[in-house]
PDB file of C-alpha atoms in Angstrom:
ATOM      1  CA  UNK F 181      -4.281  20.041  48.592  1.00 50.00           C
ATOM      2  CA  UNK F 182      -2.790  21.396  46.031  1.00 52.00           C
ATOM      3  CA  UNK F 183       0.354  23.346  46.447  1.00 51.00           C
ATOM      4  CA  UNK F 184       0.998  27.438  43.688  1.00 50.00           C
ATOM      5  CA  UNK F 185       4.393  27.267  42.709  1.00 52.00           C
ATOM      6  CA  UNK F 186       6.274  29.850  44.413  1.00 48.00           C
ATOM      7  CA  UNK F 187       9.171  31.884  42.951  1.00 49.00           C
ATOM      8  CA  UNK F 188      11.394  33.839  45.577  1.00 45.00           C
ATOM      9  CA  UNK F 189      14.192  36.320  44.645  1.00 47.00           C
ATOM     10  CA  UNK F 190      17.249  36.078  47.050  1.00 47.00           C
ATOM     11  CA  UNK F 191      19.629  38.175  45.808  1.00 47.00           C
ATOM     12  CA  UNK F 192      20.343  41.438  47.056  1.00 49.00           C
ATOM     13  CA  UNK F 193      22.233  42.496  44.157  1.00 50.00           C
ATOM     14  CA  UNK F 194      21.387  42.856  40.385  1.00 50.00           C
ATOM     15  CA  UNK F 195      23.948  40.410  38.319  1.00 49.00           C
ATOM     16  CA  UNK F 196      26.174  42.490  36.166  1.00 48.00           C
ATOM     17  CA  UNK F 197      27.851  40.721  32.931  1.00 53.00           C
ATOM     18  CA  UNK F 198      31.524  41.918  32.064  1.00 53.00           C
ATOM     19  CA  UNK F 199      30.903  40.696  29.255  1.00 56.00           C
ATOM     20  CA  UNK F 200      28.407  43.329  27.743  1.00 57.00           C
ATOM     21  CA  UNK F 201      30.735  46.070  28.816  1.00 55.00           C
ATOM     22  CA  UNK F 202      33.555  44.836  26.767  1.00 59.00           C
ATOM     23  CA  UNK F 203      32.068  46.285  23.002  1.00 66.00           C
ATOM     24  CA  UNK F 204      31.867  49.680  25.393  1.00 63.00           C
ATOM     25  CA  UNK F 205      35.882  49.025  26.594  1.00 65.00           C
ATOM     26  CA  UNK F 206      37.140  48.344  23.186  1.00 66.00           C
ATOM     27  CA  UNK F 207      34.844  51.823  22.038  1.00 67.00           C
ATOM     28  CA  UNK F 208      36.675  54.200  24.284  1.00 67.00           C
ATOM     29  CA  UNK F 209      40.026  52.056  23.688  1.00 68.00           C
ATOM     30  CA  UNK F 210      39.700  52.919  20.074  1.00 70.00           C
ATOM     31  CA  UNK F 211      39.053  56.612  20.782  1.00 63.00           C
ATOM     32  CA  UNK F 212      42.015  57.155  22.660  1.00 67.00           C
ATOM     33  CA  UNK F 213      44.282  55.629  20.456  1.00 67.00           C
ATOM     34  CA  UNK F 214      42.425  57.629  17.336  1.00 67.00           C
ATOM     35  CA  UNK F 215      43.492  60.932  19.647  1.00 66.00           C
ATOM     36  CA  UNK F 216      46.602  59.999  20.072  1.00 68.00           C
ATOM     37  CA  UNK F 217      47.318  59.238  16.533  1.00 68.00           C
ATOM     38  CA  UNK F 218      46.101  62.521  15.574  1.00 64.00           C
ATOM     39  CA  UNK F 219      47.926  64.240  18.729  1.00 67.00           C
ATOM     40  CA  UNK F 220      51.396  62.782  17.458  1.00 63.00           C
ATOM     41  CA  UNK F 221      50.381  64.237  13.550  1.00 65.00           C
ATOM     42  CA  UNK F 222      49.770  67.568  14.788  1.00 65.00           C
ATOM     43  CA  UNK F 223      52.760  67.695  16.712  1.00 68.00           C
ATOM     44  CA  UNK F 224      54.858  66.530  14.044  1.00 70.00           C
ATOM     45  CA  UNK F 225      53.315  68.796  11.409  1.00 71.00           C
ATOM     46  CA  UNK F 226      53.949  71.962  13.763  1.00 69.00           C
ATOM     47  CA  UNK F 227      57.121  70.739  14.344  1.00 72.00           C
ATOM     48  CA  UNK F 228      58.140  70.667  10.592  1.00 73.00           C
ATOM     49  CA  UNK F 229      56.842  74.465  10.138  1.00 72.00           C
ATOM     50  CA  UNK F 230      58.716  75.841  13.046  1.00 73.00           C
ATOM     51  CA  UNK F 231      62.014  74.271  11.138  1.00 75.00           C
ATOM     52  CA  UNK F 232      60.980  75.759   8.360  1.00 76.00           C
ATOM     53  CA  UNK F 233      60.053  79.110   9.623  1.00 70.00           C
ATOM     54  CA  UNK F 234      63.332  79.611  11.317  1.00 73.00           C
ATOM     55  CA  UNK F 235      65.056  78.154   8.061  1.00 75.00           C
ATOM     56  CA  UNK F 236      63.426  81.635   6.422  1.00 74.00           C
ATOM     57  CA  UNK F 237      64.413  83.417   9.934  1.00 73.00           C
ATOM     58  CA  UNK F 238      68.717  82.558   9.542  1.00 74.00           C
ATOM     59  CA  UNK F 239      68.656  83.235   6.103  1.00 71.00           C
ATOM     60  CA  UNK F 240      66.956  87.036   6.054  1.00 72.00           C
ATOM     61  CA  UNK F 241      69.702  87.419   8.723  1.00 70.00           C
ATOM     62  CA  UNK F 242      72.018  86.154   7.022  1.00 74.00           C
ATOM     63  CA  UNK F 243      71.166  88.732   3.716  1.00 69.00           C
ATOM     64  CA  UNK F 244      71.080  91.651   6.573  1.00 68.00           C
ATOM     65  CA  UNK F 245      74.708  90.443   7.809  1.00 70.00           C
ATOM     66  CA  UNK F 246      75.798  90.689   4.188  1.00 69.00           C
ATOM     67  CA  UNK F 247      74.637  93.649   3.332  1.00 64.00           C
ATOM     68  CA  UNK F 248      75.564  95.344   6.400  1.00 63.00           C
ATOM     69  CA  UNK F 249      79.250  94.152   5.934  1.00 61.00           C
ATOM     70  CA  UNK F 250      78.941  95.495   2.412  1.00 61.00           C
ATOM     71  CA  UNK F 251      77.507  98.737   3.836  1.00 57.00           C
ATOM     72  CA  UNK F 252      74.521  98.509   2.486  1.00 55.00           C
ATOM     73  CA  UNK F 253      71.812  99.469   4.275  1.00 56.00           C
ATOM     74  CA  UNK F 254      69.314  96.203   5.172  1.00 52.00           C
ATOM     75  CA  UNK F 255      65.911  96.967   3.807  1.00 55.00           C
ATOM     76  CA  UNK F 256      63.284  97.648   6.022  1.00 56.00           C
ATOM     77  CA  UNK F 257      61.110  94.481   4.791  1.00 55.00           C
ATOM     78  CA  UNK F 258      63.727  92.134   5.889  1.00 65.00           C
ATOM     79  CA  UNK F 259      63.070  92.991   9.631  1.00 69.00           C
ATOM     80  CA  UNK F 260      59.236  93.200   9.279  1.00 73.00           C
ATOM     81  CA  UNK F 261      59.396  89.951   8.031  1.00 71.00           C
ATOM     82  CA  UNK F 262      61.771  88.337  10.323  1.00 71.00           C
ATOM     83  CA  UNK F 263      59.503  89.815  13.156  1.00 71.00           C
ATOM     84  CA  UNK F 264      56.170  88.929  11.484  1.00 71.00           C
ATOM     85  CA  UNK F 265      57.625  85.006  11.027  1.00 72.00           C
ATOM     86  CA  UNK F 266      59.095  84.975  14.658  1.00 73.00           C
ATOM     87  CA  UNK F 267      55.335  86.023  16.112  1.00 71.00           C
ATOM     88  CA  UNK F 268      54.167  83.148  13.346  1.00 70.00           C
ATOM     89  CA  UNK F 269      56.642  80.755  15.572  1.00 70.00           C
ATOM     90  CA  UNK F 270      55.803  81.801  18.810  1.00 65.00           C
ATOM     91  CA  UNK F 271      52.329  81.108  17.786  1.00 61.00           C
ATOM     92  CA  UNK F 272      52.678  77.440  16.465  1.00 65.00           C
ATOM     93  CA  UNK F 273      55.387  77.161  19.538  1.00 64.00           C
ATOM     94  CA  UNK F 274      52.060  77.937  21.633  1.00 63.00           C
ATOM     95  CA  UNK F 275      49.737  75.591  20.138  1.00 61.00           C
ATOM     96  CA  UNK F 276      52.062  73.251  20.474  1.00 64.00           C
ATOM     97  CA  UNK F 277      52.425  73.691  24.371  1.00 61.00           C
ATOM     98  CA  UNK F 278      48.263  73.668  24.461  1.00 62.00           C
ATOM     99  CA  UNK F 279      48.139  70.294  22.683  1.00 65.00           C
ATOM    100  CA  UNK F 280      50.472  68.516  24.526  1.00 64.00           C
ATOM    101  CA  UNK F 281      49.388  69.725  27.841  1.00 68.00           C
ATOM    102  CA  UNK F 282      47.466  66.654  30.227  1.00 75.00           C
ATOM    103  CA  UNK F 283      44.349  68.301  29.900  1.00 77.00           C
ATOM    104  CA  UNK F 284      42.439  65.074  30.428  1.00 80.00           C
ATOM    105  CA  UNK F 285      44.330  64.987  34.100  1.00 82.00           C
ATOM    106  CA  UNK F 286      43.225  68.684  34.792  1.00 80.00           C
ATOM    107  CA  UNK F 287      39.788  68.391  33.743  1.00 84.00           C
ATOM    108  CA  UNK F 288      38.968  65.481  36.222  1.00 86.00           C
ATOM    109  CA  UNK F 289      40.721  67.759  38.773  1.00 87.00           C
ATOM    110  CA  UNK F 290      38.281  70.254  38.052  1.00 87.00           C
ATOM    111  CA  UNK F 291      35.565  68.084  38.217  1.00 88.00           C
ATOM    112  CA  UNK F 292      36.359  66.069  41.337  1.00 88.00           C
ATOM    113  CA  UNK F 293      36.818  69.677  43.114  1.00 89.00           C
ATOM    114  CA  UNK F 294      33.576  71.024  41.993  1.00 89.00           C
ATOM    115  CA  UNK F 295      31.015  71.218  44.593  1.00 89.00           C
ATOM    116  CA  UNK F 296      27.289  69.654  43.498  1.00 85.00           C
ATOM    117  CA  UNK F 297      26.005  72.876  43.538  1.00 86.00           C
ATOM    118  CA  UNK F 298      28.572  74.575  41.894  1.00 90.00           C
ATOM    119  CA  UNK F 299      28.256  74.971  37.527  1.00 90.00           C
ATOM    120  CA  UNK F 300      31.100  76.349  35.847  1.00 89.00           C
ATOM    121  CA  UNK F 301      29.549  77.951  32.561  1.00 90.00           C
ATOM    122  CA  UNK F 302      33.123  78.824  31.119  1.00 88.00           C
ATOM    123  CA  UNK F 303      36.815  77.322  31.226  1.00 83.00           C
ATOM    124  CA  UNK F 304      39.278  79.547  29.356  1.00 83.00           C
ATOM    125  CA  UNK F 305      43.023  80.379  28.933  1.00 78.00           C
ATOM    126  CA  UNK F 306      44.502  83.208  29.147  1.00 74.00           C
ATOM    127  CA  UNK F 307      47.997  84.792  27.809  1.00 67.00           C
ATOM    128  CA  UNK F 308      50.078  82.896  30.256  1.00 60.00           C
ATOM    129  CA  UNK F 309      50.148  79.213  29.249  1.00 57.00           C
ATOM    130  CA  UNK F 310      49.684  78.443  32.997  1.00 64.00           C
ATOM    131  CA  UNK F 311      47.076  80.712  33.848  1.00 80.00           C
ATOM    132  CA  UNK F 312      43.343  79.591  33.607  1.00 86.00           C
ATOM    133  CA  UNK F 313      39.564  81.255  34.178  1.00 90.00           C
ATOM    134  CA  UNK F 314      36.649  79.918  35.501  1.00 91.00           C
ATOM    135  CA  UNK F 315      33.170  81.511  35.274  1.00 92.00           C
ATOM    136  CA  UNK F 316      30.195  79.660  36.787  1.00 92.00           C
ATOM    137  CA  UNK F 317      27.086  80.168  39.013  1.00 92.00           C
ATOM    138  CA  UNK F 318      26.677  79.282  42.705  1.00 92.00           C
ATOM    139  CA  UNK F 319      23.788  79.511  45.079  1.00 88.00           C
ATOM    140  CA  UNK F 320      25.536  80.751  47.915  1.00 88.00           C
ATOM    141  CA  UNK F 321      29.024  82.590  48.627  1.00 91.00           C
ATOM    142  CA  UNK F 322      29.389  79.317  50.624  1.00 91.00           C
ATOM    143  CA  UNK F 323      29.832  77.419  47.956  1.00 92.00           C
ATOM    144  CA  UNK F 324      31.933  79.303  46.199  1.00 93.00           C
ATOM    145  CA  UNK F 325      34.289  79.610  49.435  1.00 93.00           C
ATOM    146  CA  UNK F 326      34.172  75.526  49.512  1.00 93.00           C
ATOM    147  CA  UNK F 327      35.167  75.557  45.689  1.00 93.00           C
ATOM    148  CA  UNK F 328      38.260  77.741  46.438  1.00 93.00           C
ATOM    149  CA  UNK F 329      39.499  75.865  49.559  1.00 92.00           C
ATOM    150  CA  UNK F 330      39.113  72.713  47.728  1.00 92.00           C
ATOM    151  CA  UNK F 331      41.365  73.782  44.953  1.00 91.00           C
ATOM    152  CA  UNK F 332      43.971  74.940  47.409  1.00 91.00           C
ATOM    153  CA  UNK F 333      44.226  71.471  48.472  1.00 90.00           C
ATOM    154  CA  UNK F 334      44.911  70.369  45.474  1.00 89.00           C
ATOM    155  CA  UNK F 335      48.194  69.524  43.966  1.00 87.00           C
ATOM    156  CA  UNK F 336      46.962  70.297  40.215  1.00 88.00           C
ATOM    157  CA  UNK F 337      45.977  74.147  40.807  1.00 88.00           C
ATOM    158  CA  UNK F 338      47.679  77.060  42.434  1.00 87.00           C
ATOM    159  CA  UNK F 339      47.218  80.469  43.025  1.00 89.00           C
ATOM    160  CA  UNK F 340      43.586  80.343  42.997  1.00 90.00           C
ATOM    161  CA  UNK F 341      42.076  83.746  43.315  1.00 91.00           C
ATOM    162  CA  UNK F 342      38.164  85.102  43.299  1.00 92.00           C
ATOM    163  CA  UNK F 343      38.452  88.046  40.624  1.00 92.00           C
ATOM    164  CA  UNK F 344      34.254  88.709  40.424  1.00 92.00           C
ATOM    165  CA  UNK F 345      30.909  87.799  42.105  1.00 92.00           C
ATOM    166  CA  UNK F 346      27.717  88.915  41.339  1.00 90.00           C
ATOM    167  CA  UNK F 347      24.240  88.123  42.083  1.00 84.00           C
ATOM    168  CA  UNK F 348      22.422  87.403  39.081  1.00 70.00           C
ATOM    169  CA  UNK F 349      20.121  90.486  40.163  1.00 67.00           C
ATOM    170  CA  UNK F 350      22.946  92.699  39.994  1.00 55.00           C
ATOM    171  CA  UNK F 351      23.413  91.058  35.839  1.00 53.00           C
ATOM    172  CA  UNK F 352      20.033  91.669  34.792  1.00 54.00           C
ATOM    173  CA  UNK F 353      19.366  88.002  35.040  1.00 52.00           C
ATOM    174  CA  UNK F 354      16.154  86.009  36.584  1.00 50.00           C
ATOM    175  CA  UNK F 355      16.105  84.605  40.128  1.00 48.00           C
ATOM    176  CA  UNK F 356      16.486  80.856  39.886  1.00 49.00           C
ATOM    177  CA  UNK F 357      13.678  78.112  40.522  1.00 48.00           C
ATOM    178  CA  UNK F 358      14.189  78.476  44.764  1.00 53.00           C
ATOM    179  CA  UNK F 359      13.298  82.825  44.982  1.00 51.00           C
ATOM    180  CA  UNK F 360      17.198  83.138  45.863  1.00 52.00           C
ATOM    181  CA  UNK F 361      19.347  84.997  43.006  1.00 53.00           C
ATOM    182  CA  UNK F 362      22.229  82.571  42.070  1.00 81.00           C
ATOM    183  CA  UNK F 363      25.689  84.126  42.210  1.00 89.00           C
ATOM    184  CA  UNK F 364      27.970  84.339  39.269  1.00 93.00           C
ATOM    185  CA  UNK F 365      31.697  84.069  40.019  1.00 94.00           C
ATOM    186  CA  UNK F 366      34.749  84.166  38.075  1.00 94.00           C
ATOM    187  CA  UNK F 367      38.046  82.536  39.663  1.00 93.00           C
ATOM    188  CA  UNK F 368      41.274  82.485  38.035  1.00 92.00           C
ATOM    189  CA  UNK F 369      43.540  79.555  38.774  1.00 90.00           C
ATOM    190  CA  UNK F 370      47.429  78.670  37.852  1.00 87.00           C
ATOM    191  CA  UNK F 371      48.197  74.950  36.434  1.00 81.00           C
ATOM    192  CA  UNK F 372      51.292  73.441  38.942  1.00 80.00           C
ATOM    193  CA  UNK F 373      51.878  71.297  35.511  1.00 74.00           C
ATOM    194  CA  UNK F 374      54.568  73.492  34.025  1.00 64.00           C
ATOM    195  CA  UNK F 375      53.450  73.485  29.754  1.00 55.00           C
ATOM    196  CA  UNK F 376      56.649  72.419  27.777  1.00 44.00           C
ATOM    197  CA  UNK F 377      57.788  75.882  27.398  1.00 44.00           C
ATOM    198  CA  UNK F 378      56.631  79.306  28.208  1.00 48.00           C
ATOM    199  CA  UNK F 379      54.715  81.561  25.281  1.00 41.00           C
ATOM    200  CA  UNK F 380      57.670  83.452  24.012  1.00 40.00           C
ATOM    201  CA  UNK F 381      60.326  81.131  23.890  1.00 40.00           C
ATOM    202  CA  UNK F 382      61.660  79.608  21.081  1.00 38.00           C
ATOM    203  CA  UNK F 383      63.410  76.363  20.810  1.00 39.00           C
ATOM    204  CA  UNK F 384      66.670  76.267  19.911  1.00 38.00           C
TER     205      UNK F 384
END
């Protein structure tokens, strides 16, 4: 009699090669290390104009010392301009703080906190350098409850506070794909990773 050839599949798992990751690995590798090149760059360059800016700063004060010790009134441009380079410090001082603040670390925070249903539409700063926004939609007030008690638990935010909610009736906006309107939220959040130094400050 004769006997088909038969073929039977064991395994209960797919094979995965390491291997064909590894072109992937060395990909991201090579991004990071781009990023933090240019990180470092930007640092130093901002770094180099806030010496030089307060360079201009001690020596307009150091005209208006002599001519007030001379009696002569300091002119009026000297101060604007002191005051218009110490906002230009301030400034730089802040972008500064923004760059070199983890935001890789709070971003996957966000994300791991973020219910399914939840989708933030909008992340932004505000004033503070600690102080955060986030706008998104929600189908239920229960979700947006769960998002708020799950960044209480967290060690990366603070503070978290429901400013808004809406119902995407109340915006003008269509009812989504399920008849029910989604809701539209806005929290705003503190970072418990203190930035460098506060907006304001200047280093001495």
């Amino acid at each position: 009699m004769d006997m088909s050839r038969i073929n039977l599949n064991l395994a209960t798992t797919e094979y995965y090669d390491r291997k064909s990751a590894y072109p992937a690995m060395a990909a991201a590798l090579l991004v990071l290390l781009l990023l933090s090149i240019f990180n470092v760059h930007l640092y130093t360059r901002n770094r180099a104009e806030i010496r030089e800016y307060e360079q201009k700063i001690s020596h307009l004060e150091s005209q208006a010392a002599r001519g007030q010790a001379k009696r002569e009134p300091a002119p009026e441009v000297s101060k604007t301009e002191i005051d218009s380079i110490k906002e230009r410090v301030v400034f730089v001082n802040r972008l500064i703080a923004m760059d070199s603040f983890p935001w890789d670390r709070f971003l996957d925070e966000l994300e791991s906190r973020t219910p399914s249903d939840i989708l933030i539409l909008r992340f932004t700063t505000t004033k503070d350098s600690d102080r955060f926004r986030i706008e998104g939609n929600a189908g239920s007030m229960k979700e947006v409850t769960e998002f708020l008690k799950g960044m209480e638990r967290s060690t990366v935010f603070r503070n978290s506070n429901l400013l808004s909610v809406s119902t995407l009736k109340e915006t003008g906006r269509k009812e989504n794909s399920g008849g029910v309107p989604a809701i539209r939220f806005e929290i705003e959040t503190r970072s418990a990773i203190e930035p460098p130094f506060r907006q304001g400050s200047i280093p001495e």
